[in-house]
Coordinates of C-alpha atoms in Angstrom, one line a residue:
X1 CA 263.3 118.2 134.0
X2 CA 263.0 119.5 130.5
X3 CA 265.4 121.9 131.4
X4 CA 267.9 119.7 132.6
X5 CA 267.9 117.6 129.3
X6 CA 268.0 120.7 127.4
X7 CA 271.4 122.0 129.5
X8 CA 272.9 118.4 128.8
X9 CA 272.7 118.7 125.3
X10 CA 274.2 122.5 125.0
X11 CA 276.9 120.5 127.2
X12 CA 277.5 117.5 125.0
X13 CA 277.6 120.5 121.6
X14 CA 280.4 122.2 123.0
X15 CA 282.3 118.9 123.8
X16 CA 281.8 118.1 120.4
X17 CA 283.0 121.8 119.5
X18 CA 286.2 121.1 121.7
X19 CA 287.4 118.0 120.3
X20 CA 286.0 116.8 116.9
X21 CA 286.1 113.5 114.6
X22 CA 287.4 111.6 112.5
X23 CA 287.7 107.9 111.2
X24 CA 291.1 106.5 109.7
X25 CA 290.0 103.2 109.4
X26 CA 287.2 101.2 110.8
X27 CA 285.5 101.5 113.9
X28 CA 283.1 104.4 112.9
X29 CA 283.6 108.1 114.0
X30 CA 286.3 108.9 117.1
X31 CA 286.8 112.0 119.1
X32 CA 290.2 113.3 118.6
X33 CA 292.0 116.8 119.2
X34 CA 291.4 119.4 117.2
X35 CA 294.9 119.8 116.6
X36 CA 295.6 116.0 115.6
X37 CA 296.4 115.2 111.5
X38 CA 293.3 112.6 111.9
X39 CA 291.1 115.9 112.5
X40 CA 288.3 116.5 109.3
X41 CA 289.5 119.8 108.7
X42 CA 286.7 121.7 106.5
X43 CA 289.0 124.4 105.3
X44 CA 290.6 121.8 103.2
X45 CA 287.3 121.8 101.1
X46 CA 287.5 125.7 100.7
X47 CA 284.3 126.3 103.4
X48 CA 284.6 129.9 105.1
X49 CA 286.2 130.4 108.6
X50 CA 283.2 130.4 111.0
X51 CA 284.3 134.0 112.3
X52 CA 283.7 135.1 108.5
X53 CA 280.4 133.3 108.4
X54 CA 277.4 135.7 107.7
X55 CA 274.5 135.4 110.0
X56 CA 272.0 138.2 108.3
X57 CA 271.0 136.2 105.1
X58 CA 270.4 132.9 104.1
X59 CA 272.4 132.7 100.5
X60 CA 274.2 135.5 98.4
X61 CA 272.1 138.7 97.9
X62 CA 274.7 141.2 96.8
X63 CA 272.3 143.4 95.7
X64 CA 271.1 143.5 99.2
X65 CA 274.2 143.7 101.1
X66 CA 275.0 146.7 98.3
X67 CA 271.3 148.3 99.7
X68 CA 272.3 147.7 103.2
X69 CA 275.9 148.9 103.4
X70 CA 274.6 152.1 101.7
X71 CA 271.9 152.9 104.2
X72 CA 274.1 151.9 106.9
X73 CA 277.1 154.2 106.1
X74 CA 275.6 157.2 104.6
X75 CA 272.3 157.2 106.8
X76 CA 270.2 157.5 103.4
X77 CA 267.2 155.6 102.6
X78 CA 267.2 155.8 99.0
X79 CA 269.7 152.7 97.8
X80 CA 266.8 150.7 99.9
X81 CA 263.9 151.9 98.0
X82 CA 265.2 151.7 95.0
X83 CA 266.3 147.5 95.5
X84 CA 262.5 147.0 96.7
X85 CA 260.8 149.3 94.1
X86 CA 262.7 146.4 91.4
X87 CA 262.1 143.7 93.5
X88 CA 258.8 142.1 92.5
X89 CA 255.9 142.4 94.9
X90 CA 254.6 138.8 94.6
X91 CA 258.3 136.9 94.9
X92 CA 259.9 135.2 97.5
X93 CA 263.3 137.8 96.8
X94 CA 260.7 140.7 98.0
X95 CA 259.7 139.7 101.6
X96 CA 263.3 138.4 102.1
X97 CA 264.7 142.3 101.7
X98 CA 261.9 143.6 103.4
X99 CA 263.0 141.5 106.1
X100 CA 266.3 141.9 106.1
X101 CA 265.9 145.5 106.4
X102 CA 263.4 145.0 109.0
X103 CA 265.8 143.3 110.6
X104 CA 269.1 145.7 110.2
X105 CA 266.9 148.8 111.6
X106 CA 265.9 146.5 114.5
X107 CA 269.7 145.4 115.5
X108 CA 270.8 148.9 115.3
X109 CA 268.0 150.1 117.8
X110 CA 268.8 147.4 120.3
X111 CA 273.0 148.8 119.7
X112 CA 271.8 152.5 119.6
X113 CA 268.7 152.7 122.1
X114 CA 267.3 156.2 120.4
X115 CA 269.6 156.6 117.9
X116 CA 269.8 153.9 115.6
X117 CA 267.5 153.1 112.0
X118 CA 268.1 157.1 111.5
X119 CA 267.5 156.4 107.8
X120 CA 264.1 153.9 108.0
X121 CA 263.3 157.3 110.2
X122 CA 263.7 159.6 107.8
X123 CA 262.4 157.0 105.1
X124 CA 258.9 157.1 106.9
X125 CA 258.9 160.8 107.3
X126 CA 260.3 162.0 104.0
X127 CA 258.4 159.4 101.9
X128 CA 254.8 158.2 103.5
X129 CA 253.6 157.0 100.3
X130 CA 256.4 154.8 99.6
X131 CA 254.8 151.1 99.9
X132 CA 258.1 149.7 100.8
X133 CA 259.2 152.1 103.6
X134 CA 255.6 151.1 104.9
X135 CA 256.6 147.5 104.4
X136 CA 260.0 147.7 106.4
X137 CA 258.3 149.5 109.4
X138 CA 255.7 147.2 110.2
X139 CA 258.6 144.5 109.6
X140 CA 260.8 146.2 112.0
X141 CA 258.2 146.4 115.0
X142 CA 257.5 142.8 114.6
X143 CA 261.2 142.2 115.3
X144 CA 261.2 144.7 118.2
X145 CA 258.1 142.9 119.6
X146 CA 259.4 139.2 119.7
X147 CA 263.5 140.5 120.1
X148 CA 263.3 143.7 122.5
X149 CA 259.8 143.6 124.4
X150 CA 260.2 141.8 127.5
X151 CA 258.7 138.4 126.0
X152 CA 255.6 136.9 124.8
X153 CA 252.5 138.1 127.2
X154 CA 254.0 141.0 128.2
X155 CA 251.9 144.0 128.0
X156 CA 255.2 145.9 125.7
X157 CA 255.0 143.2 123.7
X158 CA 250.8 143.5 122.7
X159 CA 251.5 147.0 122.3
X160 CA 254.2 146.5 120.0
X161 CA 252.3 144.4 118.2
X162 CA 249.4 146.0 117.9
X163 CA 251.1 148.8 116.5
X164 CA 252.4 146.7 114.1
X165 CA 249.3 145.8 113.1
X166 CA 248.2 149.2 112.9
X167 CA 251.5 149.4 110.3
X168 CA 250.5 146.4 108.2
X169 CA 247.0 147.6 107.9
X170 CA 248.9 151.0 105.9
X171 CA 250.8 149.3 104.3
X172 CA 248.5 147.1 102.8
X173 CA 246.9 150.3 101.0
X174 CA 249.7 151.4 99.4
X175 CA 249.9 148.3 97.4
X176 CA 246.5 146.2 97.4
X177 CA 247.9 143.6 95.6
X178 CA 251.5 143.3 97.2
X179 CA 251.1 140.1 99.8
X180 CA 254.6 141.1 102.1
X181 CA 251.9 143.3 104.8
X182 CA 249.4 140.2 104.9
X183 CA 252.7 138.0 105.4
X184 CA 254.1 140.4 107.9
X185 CA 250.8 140.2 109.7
X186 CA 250.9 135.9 109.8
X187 CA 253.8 136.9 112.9
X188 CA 251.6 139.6 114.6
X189 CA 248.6 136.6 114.5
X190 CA 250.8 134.4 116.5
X191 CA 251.8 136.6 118.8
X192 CA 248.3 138.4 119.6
X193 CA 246.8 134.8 119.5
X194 CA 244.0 135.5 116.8
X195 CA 241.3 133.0 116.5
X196 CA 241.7 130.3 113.8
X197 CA 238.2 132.2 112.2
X198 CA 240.5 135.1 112.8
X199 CA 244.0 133.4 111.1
X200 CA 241.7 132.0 108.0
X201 CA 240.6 135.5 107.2
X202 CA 244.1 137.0 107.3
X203 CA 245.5 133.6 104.9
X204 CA 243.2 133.6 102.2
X205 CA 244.2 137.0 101.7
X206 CA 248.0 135.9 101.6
X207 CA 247.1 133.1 99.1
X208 CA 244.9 135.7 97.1
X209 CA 248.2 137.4 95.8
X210 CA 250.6 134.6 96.3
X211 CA 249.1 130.9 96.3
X212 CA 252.8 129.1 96.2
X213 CA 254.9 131.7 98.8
X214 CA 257.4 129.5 100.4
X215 CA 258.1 131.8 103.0
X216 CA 254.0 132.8 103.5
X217 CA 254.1 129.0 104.6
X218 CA 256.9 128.8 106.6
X219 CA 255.0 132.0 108.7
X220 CA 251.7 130.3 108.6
X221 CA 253.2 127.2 109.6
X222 CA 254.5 128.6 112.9
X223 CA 250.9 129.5 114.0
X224 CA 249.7 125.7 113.7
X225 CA 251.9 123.8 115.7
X226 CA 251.6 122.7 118.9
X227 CA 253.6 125.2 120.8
X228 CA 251.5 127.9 119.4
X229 CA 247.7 127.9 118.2
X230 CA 247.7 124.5 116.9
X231 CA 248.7 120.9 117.7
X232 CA 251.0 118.5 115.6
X233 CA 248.7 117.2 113.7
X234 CA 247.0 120.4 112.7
X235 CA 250.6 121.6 111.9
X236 CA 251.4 118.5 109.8
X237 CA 247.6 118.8 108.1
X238 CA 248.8 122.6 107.2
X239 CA 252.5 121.1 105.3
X240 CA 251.3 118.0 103.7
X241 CA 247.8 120.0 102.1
X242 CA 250.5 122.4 101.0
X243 CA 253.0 120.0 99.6
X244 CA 250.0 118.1 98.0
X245 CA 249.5 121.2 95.8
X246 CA 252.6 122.5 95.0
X247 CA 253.4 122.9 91.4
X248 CA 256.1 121.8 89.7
X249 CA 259.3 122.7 90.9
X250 CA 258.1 124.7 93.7
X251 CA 259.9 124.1 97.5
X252 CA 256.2 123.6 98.8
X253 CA 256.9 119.9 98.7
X254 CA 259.6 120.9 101.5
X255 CA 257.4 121.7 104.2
X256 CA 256.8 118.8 105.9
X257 CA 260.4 118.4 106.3
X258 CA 259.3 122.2 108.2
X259 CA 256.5 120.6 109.7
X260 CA 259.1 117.6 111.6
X261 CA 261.5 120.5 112.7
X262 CA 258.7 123.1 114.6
X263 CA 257.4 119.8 116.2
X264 CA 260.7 118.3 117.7
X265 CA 261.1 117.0 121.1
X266 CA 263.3 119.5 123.2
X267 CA 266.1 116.8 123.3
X268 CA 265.9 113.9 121.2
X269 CA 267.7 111.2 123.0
X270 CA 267.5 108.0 120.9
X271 CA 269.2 108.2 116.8
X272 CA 266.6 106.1 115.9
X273 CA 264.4 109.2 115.5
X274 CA 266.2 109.9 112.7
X275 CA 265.5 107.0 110.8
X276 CA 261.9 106.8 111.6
X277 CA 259.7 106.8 108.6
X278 CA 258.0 110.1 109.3
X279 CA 261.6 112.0 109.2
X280 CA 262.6 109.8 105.9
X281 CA 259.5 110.5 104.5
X282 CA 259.7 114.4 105.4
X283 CA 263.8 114.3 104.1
X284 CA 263.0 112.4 100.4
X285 CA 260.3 115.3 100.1
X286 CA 262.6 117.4 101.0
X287 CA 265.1 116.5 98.8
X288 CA 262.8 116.0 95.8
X289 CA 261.8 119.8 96.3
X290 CA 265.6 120.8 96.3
X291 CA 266.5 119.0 92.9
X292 CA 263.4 120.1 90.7
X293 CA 263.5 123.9 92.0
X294 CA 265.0 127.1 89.6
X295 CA 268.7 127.2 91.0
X296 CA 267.6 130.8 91.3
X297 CA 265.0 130.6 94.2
X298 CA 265.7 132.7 96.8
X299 CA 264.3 129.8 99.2
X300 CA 266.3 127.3 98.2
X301 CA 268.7 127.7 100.7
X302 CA 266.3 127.7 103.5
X303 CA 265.3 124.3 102.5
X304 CA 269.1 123.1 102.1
X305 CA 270.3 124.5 105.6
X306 CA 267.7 122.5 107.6
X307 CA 268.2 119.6 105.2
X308 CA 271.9 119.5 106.3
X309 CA 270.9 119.5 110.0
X310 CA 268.2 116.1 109.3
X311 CA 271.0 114.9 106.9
X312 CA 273.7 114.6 109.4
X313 CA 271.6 113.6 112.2
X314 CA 270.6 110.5 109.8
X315 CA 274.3 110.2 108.9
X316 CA 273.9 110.7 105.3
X317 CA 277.1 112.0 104.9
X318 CA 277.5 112.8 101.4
X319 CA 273.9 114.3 100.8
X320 CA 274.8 116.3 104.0
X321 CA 278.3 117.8 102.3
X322 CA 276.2 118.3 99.0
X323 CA 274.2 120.7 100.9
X324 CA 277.1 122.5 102.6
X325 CA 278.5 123.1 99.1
X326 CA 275.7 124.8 97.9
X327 CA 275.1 126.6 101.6
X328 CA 278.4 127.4 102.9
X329 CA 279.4 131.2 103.9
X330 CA 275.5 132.2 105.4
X331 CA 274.0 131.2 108.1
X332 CA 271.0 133.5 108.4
X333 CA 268.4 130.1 108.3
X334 CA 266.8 127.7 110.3
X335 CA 268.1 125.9 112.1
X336 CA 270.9 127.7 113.0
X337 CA 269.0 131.0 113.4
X338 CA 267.1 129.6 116.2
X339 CA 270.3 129.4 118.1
X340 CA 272.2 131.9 120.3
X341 CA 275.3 131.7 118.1
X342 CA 274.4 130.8 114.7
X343 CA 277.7 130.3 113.3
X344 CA 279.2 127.9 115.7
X345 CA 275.9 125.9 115.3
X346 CA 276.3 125.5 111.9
X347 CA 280.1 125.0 112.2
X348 CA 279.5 122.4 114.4
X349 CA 277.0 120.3 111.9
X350 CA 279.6 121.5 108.8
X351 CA 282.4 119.7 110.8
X352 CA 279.9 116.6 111.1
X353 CA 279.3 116.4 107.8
X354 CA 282.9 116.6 106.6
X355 CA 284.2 113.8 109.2
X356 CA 281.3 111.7 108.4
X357 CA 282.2 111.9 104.4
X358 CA 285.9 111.7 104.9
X359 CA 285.3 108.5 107.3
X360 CA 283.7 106.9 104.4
X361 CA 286.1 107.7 102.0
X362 CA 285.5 111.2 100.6
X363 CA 287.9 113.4 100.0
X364 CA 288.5 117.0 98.5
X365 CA 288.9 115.7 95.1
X366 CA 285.8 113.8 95.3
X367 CA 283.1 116.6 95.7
X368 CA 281.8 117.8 93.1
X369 CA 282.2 121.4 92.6

């Protein structure tokens, strides 16, 4: 039956893809033709085409698109090394590369069976001391694991993982005191089940060398919920102790908001969900996390994109276009990550958020740039 619901609302998304909204004058929102002059139309507010949306990366990295388009073309590993040797160990900005390479190598090896991630290849064998070629590899058999293994249980996929284990662990003593193979290892924990004796162990030596990571707690946070190791409570426990202790301006207080998303029904049928008091609650922290953090933090936009999802769902349509303006042209974030075409997913919720604001009177000239 879960199923069924789940097929009914893919159906009702591309309905809502096919002919889109708009509100001239009272009455709330209306389904009309994409081609009709009452259509919201978010190109008027400058947002990127959804074919020229990126899917890799959450937010500009130029530095890392530079890294990536070198190792890509010319097959070298050097541009790559060189962005993570700069990149300090105990930031947010370092496990977000290391992923991101992880994650090229690991898209080119599904394209090119054999062939592809020449350069992470040649990384490994020409430089075995270097802690971030260690760091990518144990980052890119994770990603083979949960993308390319046959799925969770499989017997490829404990293999997989317990090589990557294996890669964590050498990684790890190339740079004691960098946290990125401990965090790397929060994924391999979920999928080889480890004990909560067993996950304790493996997070105090995360928080050891990096007590605030966002991103260490977004991976943690996985493990506790309910359709992993944990239940919803233990998962909400996990998010409100962290957000408790956040420091100042740190996106920790963001993570129930996290917390609320892992733990959603399949298909939530009734909009009053959205204006429950635990969602509110979760949203306020949210945003409270959004307007005290650096404008720098390299989580920031993971926090906005899945605020624009909860924002439009609530039909808070203004909040909702502030976070497009800050998000629009990536898409590489939950939640749009989690589905099967990022882009259109987010497209979809961008177009929301536009016909929602317009039917309430905004307007081009009234958001602020």
């Amino acid at each position: 039956m879960e199923i069924v619901w789940l097929l009914f609302s893919i159906a009702w998304i591309a309905v809502i893809v096919a002919v889109f909204v708009r509100r001239k004058r009272g009455g709330g929102l209306r389904l009309v033709s994409p081609s009709s002059p009452d259509a919201a139309d978010p190109a008027d507010y400058g947002f990127d085409r959804q074919e020229d949306l990126d899917i890799r990366i959450p937010g500009p990295d130029q530095d890392l698109m530079d890294a990536l388009d070198n190792v890509q073309r010319t097959g070298q590993w050097q541009a790559a090394s060189q962005l993570l040797a700069g990149t300090p160990a105990e930031g947010e900005q370092r496990w977000q590369r290391v992923q991101a390479f992880g994650g090229s190598a690991a898209l080119e090896l599904v394209q090119q069976p054999g062939v592809g991630a020449q350069w992470l290849k040649a990384w490994r064998l020409e430089a075995e001391k270097d802690a971030g070629g260690a760091q990518v590899h144990a980052e890119l058999l994770v990603q083979q694991a949960w993308r390319a293994s046959g799925g969770v249980g499989t017997t490829d996929h404990r293999i997989i993982l317990e090589e990557a284990r294996e890669a964590c662990r050498k990684a790890s003593l190339l740079a004691p005191g960098d946290p990125v193979p401990y965090i790397t290892e929060l994924a391999i924990a979920r999928g080889l089940a480890y004990s909560e004796a067993e996950f304790d162990v493996l997070w105090a030596k995360v928080i050891d060398r990096a007590p605030a990571h966002m991103g260490a707690h977004l991976a943690a946070l996985h493990y506790w919920c309910e359709k992993w190791h944990g239940s919803r409570e233990k998962a909400d426990a996990f998010a409100h102790a962290a957000a408790a202790r956040a420091p100042q301006g740190s996106l920790l207080a963001a993570l129930p908001l996290f917390s609320v998303y892992e733990n959603l029904p399949d298909v939530v049928l009734t909009g009053s969900f959205y204006q429950s008091a635990v969602v509110t609650r979760a949203v306020e922290g949210a945003l409270y996390a959004v307007h005290t953090a650096r404008p720098d933090d390299p989580m920031l936009a993971h926090v906005r994109h899945l605020l624009l999802s909860f924002l439009v769902n609530m039909k808070r349509w203004a909040e909702a276009m502030e976070q497009v303006r800050h998000v629009d042209g990536y898409v590489g974030a939950l939640p749009w990550s989690a589905s099967p075409d990022p882009a259109e997913h987010y497209a979809v919720f961008r177009a929301l958020a536009v016909a929602g604001y317009e039917a309430n009177g905004g307007s081009p000239a009234t958001l602020p740039h």
